[in-house]
Short mmCIF file of C-alpha atoms in Angstrom, two decimals:
data_model
loop_
_atom_site.label_atom_id
_atom_site.label_comp_id
_atom_site.label_asym_id
_atom_site.label_seq_id
_atom_site.Cartn_x
_atom_site.Cartn_y
_atom_site.Cartn_z
CA UNK A 17 -4.72 43.21 -21.81
CA UNK A 18 -5.63 40.09 -23.75
CA UNK A 19 -8.81 39.96 -25.84
CA UNK A 20 -9.97 36.82 -27.61
CA UNK A 21 -12.25 37.27 -30.60
CA UNK A 22 -14.01 33.93 -31.05
CA UNK A 23 -17.22 31.96 -31.42
CA UNK A 24 -18.25 29.45 -28.71
CA UNK A 25 -19.15 26.75 -31.26
CA UNK A 26 -15.94 26.98 -33.28
CA UNK A 27 -13.58 24.06 -32.73
CA UNK A 28 -10.45 26.11 -33.37
CA UNK A 29 -11.65 28.68 -30.83
CA UNK A 30 -11.85 25.97 -28.21
CA UNK A 31 -8.08 25.44 -28.39
CA UNK A 32 -6.98 28.84 -26.99
CA UNK A 33 -9.95 28.90 -24.63
CA UNK A 34 -8.79 25.64 -23.05
CA UNK A 35 -5.25 27.02 -22.74
CA UNK A 36 -6.44 30.30 -21.23
CA UNK A 37 -8.72 28.58 -18.72
CA UNK A 38 -6.20 25.89 -17.87
CA UNK A 39 -3.46 28.40 -17.06
CA UNK A 40 -5.94 30.80 -15.42
CA UNK A 41 -4.81 33.77 -17.49
CA UNK A 42 -7.02 36.85 -17.41
CA UNK A 43 -8.52 37.88 -20.75
CA UNK A 44 -11.55 39.59 -22.22
CA UNK A 45 -13.80 37.31 -24.31
CA UNK A 46 -15.26 39.02 -27.38
CA UNK A 47 -17.77 36.76 -29.19
CA UNK A 48 -18.12 37.22 -32.95
CA UNK A 49 -21.40 36.56 -34.76
CA UNK A 50 -20.75 36.43 -38.50
CA UNK A 51 -24.46 36.87 -39.23
CA UNK A 52 -24.03 40.47 -38.08
CA UNK A 53 -22.38 42.69 -40.74
CA UNK A 54 -20.57 44.75 -38.11
CA UNK A 55 -19.05 41.62 -36.56
CA UNK A 56 -18.00 40.29 -39.96
CA UNK A 57 -16.35 43.64 -40.74
CA UNK A 58 -14.61 43.63 -37.39
CA UNK A 59 -13.21 40.15 -37.92
CA UNK A 60 -11.96 41.07 -41.39
CA UNK A 61 -10.22 44.12 -39.94
CA UNK A 62 -8.52 41.90 -37.38
CA UNK A 63 -7.53 39.13 -39.80
CA UNK A 64 -8.27 39.48 -43.53
CA UNK A 65 -8.85 35.73 -43.85
CA UNK A 66 -12.03 36.30 -41.76
CA UNK A 67 -11.26 33.30 -39.58
CA UNK A 68 -11.50 33.14 -35.84
CA UNK A 69 -10.05 33.01 -33.27
CA UNK A 70 -7.92 36.14 -33.17
CA UNK A 71 -6.01 37.12 -30.07
CA UNK A 72 -5.34 40.82 -29.43
CA UNK A 73 -2.44 41.45 -27.08
CA UNK A 74 -1.98 45.20 -26.80
CA UNK A 75 -0.95 46.32 -30.27
CA UNK A 76 -0.21 42.77 -31.38
CA UNK A 77 -2.72 40.55 -33.17
CA UNK A 78 -2.22 36.83 -33.42
CA UNK A 79 -4.14 34.50 -35.71
CA UNK A 80 -4.09 30.69 -35.82
CA UNK A 81 -4.92 28.84 -32.63
CA UNK A 82 -1.63 26.97 -32.19
CA UNK A 83 0.40 30.15 -32.68
CA UNK A 84 -1.60 32.12 -30.14
CA UNK A 85 -1.08 29.40 -27.52
CA UNK A 86 2.66 29.59 -28.16
CA UNK A 87 2.42 33.38 -27.92
CA UNK A 88 0.80 33.05 -24.50
CA UNK A 89 3.58 30.77 -23.27
CA UNK A 90 6.28 33.15 -24.51
CA UNK A 91 4.76 36.47 -23.54
CA UNK A 92 2.46 35.71 -20.62
CA UNK A 93 4.20 32.98 -18.61
CA UNK A 94 1.97 30.96 -16.32
CA UNK A 95 2.71 28.35 -13.71
CA UNK A 96 2.29 25.64 -16.34
CA UNK A 97 3.15 25.76 -20.03
CA UNK A 98 1.36 24.38 -23.05
CA UNK A 99 4.73 23.75 -24.72
CA UNK A 100 8.04 23.00 -22.99
CA UNK A 101 10.79 25.58 -23.36
CA UNK A 102 13.13 22.95 -24.78
CA UNK A 103 12.53 22.89 -28.57
CA UNK A 104 13.40 19.20 -28.79
CA UNK A 105 10.93 18.30 -26.06
CA UNK A 106 8.28 20.40 -27.82
CA UNK A 107 8.44 18.40 -31.06
CA UNK A 108 6.16 15.50 -30.00
CA UNK A 109 3.60 18.01 -28.75
CA UNK A 110 3.70 19.91 -32.03
CA UNK A 111 3.29 16.62 -33.88
CA UNK A 112 0.14 15.62 -32.00
CA UNK A 113 -1.28 19.14 -32.21
CA UNK A 114 -0.93 18.91 -35.98
CA UNK A 115 -2.23 15.34 -35.99
CA UNK A 116 -5.50 16.21 -34.23
CA UNK A 117 -6.01 19.36 -36.31
CA UNK A 118 -5.13 17.98 -39.73
CA UNK A 119 -6.13 14.32 -39.56
CA UNK A 120 -9.24 14.48 -37.39
CA UNK A 121 -10.58 18.03 -37.08
CA UNK A 122 -10.25 19.14 -40.71
CA UNK A 123 -11.29 15.75 -42.06
CA UNK A 124 -14.40 15.79 -39.85
CA UNK A 125 -15.16 19.29 -41.16
CA UNK A 126 -15.56 17.89 -44.68
CA UNK A 127 -18.50 15.83 -43.46
CA UNK A 128 -20.01 18.86 -41.73
CA UNK A 129 -19.55 21.02 -44.83
CA UNK A 130 -21.28 18.40 -46.95
CA UNK A 131 -24.24 18.28 -44.54
CA UNK A 132 -24.60 22.06 -44.74
CA UNK A 133 -24.92 22.02 -48.55
CA UNK A 134 -28.30 21.81 -50.28
CA UNK A 135 -29.20 18.15 -50.85
CA UNK A 136 -28.60 18.35 -54.60
CA UNK A 137 -25.00 19.49 -54.03
CA UNK A 138 -23.99 16.86 -51.48
CA UNK A 139 -21.27 14.42 -52.44
CA UNK A 140 -21.32 10.95 -50.84
CA UNK A 141 -17.85 10.23 -52.24
CA UNK A 142 -16.32 13.08 -50.23
CA UNK A 143 -18.10 11.86 -47.10
CA UNK A 144 -16.98 8.26 -47.63
CA UNK A 145 -13.37 9.35 -48.17
CA UNK A 146 -13.49 11.48 -45.03
CA UNK A 147 -14.83 8.60 -42.97
CA UNK A 148 -12.08 6.32 -44.31
CA UNK A 149 -9.45 8.89 -43.31
CA UNK A 150 -10.99 9.20 -39.85
CA UNK A 151 -10.82 5.42 -39.44
CA UNK A 152 -7.12 5.51 -40.29
CA UNK A 153 -6.51 8.42 -37.91
CA UNK A 154 -8.39 6.61 -35.14
CA UNK A 155 -6.18 3.56 -35.55
CA UNK A 156 -3.06 5.72 -35.32
CA UNK A 157 -4.38 7.62 -32.30
CA UNK A 158 -5.44 4.40 -30.55
CA UNK A 159 -1.99 2.90 -30.99
CA UNK A 160 -0.30 6.05 -29.72
CA UNK A 161 -2.61 6.64 -26.76
CA UNK A 162 -2.36 3.01 -25.66
CA UNK A 163 1.29 3.65 -24.81
CA UNK A 164 0.82 7.05 -23.17
CA UNK A 165 -0.01 8.29 -19.72
CA UNK A 166 -3.02 10.51 -19.15
CA UNK A 167 -2.34 12.99 -21.95
CA UNK A 168 -1.36 12.97 -25.61
CA UNK A 169 2.32 13.83 -25.21
CA UNK A 170 3.40 13.92 -21.58
CA UNK A 171 1.92 16.66 -19.41
CA UNK A 172 -1.30 18.41 -20.46
CA UNK A 173 -0.30 20.54 -23.43
CA UNK A 174 -1.09 22.19 -26.74
CA UNK A 175 -1.73 18.72 -28.15
CA UNK A 176 -4.58 18.13 -25.71
CA UNK A 177 -6.04 21.57 -26.44
CA UNK A 178 -6.27 20.44 -30.07
CA UNK A 179 -7.63 17.01 -29.17
CA UNK A 180 -10.69 18.22 -27.27
CA UNK A 181 -12.59 19.82 -30.19
CA UNK A 182 -11.32 17.29 -32.73
CA UNK A 183 -12.51 14.29 -30.75
CA UNK A 184 -15.71 15.94 -29.51
CA UNK A 185 -17.05 16.78 -32.95
CA UNK A 186 -15.56 13.82 -34.82
CA UNK A 187 -16.81 11.44 -32.16
CA UNK A 188 -20.35 12.70 -32.64
CA UNK A 189 -20.18 12.26 -36.41
CA UNK A 190 -18.00 9.15 -36.67
CA UNK A 191 -17.77 7.48 -33.23
CA UNK A 192 -14.59 5.85 -31.96
CA UNK A 193 -16.43 3.50 -29.58
CA UNK A 194 -14.32 0.49 -30.56
CA UNK A 195 -11.07 2.26 -29.59
CA UNK A 196 -10.78 1.91 -25.78
CA UNK A 197 -7.66 4.05 -25.34
CA UNK A 198 -9.26 6.91 -27.28
CA UNK A 199 -12.47 6.60 -25.26
CA UNK A 200 -10.57 6.70 -21.97
CA UNK A 201 -8.47 9.65 -23.14
CA UNK A 202 -11.54 11.58 -24.27
CA UNK A 203 -13.23 10.96 -20.92
CA UNK A 204 -10.17 12.40 -19.15
CA UNK A 205 -10.27 15.42 -21.43
CA UNK A 206 -13.90 16.31 -20.86
CA UNK A 207 -13.50 15.92 -17.10
CA UNK A 208 -10.61 18.39 -16.93
CA UNK A 209 -12.07 21.66 -15.55
CA UNK A 210 -10.77 23.86 -18.38
CA UNK A 211 -12.25 21.54 -21.02
CA UNK A 212 -15.50 21.10 -19.13
CA UNK A 213 -15.88 24.88 -18.96
CA UNK A 214 -15.41 25.26 -22.72
CA UNK A 215 -18.02 22.57 -23.38
CA UNK A 216 -20.46 24.14 -20.95
CA UNK A 217 -20.12 27.55 -22.60
CA UNK A 218 -20.66 26.00 -26.03
CA UNK A 219 -23.80 24.10 -24.98
CA UNK A 220 -26.32 26.81 -26.00
CA UNK A 221 -24.83 26.77 -29.50
CA UNK A 222 -24.92 23.03 -30.12
CA UNK A 223 -28.35 23.40 -31.74
CA UNK A 224 -26.59 24.96 -34.74
CA UNK A 225 -24.37 21.91 -35.23
CA UNK A 226 -25.87 19.87 -38.11
CA UNK A 227 -25.30 16.62 -36.21
CA UNK A 228 -26.59 17.88 -32.87
CA UNK A 229 -28.78 14.78 -32.47
CA UNK A 230 -25.61 12.67 -32.29
CA UNK A 231 -23.98 14.64 -29.48
CA UNK A 232 -24.09 12.42 -26.39
CA UNK A 233 -26.80 13.39 -23.92
CA UNK A 234 -24.26 14.00 -21.15
CA UNK A 235 -23.10 17.11 -23.03
CA UNK A 236 -26.57 18.45 -23.76
CA UNK A 237 -28.03 18.70 -20.25
#
């Protein structure tokens, strides 16, 4: 039996949730609230880095969102895969998974982290550098997506699971309105049932996002 330890607001938790919903795999959701000492202790017992998500598959525990999606493909085959079986064909998907995580999601997180600091500890230089990196990433993504079909790397895949949280949160903080291919791609993402379900489940938690006032109204009602 699969159990996912996660938080509904966490961007990296959205990735396996999208994959699980999209492939209609059965699993037990186990939310973690780090404000509760018992939940924090549980998470540390599952993964000493105290980071979610963590996937429990029988006696096996898997950390890191990309790895757990690969684990699902290998050990719990579904009608559709998040990565092709052919390693060569999987490379572009791995690339764009890493691109959305490293160049958009983690860069956006620097702006969030700065907003969560006390005012006297905030650093406008870090924020400016992060916004510059997002602009560069947006240009790269726009160029790539302009030559693609509906999804980031062929069929809906691991790359798109990574793109949903990255573009949702980054778009609220640093909009990509002047990138039409990105806008169209994001609209396709949020309309996909698995992605829409993840966003709907996260909705009650958006009030804890420091830039909640910038989340488009269509996601708040």
